[in-house]
Short mmCIF file of C-alpha atoms in Angstrom, two decimals:
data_model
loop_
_atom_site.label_atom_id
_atom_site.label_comp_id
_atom_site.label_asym_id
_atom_site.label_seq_id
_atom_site.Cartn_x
_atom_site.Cartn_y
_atom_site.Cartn_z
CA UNK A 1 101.16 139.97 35.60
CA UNK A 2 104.75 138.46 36.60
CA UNK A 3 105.58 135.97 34.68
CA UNK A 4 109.30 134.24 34.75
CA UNK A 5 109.77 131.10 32.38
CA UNK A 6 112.23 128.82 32.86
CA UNK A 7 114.15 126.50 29.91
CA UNK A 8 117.16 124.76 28.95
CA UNK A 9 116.97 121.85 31.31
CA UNK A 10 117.22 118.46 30.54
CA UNK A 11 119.75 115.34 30.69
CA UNK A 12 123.53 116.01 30.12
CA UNK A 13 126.87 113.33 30.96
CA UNK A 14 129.33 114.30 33.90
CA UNK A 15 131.47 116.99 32.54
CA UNK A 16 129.07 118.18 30.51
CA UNK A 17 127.20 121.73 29.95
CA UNK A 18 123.98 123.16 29.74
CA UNK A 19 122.80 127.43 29.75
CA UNK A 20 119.58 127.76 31.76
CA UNK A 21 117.37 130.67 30.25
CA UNK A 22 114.78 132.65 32.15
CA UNK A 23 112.34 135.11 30.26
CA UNK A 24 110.78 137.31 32.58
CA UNK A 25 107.69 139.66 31.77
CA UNK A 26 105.14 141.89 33.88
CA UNK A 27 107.98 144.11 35.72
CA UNK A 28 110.59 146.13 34.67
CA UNK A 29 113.57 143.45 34.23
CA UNK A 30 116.15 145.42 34.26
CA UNK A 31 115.35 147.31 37.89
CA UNK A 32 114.98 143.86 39.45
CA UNK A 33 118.30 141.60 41.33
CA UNK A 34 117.60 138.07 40.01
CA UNK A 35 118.48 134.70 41.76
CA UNK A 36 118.61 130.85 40.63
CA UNK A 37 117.86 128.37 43.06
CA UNK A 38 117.69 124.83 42.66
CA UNK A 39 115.90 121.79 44.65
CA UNK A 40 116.47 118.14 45.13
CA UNK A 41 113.32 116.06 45.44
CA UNK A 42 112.51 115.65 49.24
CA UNK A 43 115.24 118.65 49.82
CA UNK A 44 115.05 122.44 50.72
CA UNK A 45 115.39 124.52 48.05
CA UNK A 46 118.57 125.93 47.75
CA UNK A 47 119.88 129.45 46.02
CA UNK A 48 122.18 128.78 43.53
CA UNK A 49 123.32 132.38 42.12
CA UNK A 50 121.91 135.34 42.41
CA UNK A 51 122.93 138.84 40.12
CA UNK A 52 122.16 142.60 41.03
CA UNK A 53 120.69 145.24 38.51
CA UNK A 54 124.32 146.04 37.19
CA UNK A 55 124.79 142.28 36.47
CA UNK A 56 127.00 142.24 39.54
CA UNK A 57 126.85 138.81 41.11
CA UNK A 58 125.94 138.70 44.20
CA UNK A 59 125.93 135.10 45.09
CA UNK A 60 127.35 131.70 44.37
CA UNK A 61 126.99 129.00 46.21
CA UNK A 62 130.12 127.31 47.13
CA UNK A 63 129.42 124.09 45.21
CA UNK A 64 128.78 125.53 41.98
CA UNK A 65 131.81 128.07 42.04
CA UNK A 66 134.04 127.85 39.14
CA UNK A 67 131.83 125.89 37.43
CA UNK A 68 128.16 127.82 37.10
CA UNK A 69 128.08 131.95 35.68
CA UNK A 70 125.17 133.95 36.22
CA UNK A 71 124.31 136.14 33.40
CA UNK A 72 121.51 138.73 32.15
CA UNK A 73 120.94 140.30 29.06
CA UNK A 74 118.16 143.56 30.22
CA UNK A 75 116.94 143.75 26.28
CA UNK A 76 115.64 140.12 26.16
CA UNK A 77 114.34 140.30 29.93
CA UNK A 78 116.24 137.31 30.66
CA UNK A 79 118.65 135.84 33.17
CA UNK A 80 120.95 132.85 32.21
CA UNK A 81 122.97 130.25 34.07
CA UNK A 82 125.33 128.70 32.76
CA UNK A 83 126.52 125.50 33.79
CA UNK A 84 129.67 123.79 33.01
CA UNK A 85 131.44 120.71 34.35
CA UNK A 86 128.41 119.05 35.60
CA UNK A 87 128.42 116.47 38.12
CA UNK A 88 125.31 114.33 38.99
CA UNK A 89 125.17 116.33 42.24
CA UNK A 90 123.79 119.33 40.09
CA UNK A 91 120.93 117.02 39.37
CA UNK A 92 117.97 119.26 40.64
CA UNK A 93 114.81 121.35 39.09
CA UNK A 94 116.17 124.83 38.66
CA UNK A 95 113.73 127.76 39.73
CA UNK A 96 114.19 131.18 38.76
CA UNK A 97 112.89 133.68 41.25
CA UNK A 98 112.64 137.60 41.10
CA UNK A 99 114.48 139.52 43.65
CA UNK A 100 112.33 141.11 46.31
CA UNK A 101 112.44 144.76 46.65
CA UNK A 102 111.89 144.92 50.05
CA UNK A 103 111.06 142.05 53.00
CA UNK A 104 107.73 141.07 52.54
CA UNK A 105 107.65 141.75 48.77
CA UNK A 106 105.59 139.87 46.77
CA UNK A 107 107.49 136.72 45.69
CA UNK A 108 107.79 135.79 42.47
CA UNK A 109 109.18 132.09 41.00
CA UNK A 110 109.20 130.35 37.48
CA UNK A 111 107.89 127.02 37.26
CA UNK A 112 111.49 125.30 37.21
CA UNK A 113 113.51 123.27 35.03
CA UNK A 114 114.68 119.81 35.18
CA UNK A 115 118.13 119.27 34.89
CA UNK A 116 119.72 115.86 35.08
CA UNK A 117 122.97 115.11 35.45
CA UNK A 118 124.03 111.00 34.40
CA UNK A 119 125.76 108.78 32.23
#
């Protein structure tokens, strides 16, 4: 089964940095485009970063450009974001979500992680 689990959340100052971790099992990892989205309460979710199989990025939301790097080592199964200069904007649960192979793929998410940005 498809498992992707998220970690690394949790409450950082302004300015400050956090690397978002997501172990994925159940698939071949490395033969899968990965994506991070994040979501607001009472907001759409919104796709952060995504990264092909070469560990090409394919994505970055404006917001998070210069800031966030989207990472993925293929021998731990895992995806990373890393987030630097935080601003209480980034406040959001970050999801994790396998790329689909083709439109109507099944469609795969981790469970999220919080991440708070205040002071």
């Amino acid at each position: 089964q498809v498992q992707l689990v998220e970690s690394g959340g949790g409450l950082v100052q302004p300015g400050g940095s956090l690397r978002l971790s997501c172990v994925a099992s159940g698939f071949t990892f490395s033969s899968s485009p990965m994506n991070w989205y994040r979501q607001v309460l009472g907001k759409e979710r919104e796709l952060v970063a995504g990264i092909n199989i070469a560990g090409g990025v394919t994505y970055l939301a404006d917001s998070v450009k210069g800031r966030f790097t989207i990472s993925r080592d293929n021998a731990k199964d895992t995806v990373y974001l890393q987030m630097n200069s935080l601003k209480p904007e980034d406040t959001a649960v970050y999801y994790c979500r396998k790329g689909q192979r083709f439109t109507g793929d099944y469609d795969y998410w981790g469970r999220g992680t919080q991440v708070t940005v205040s002071s």
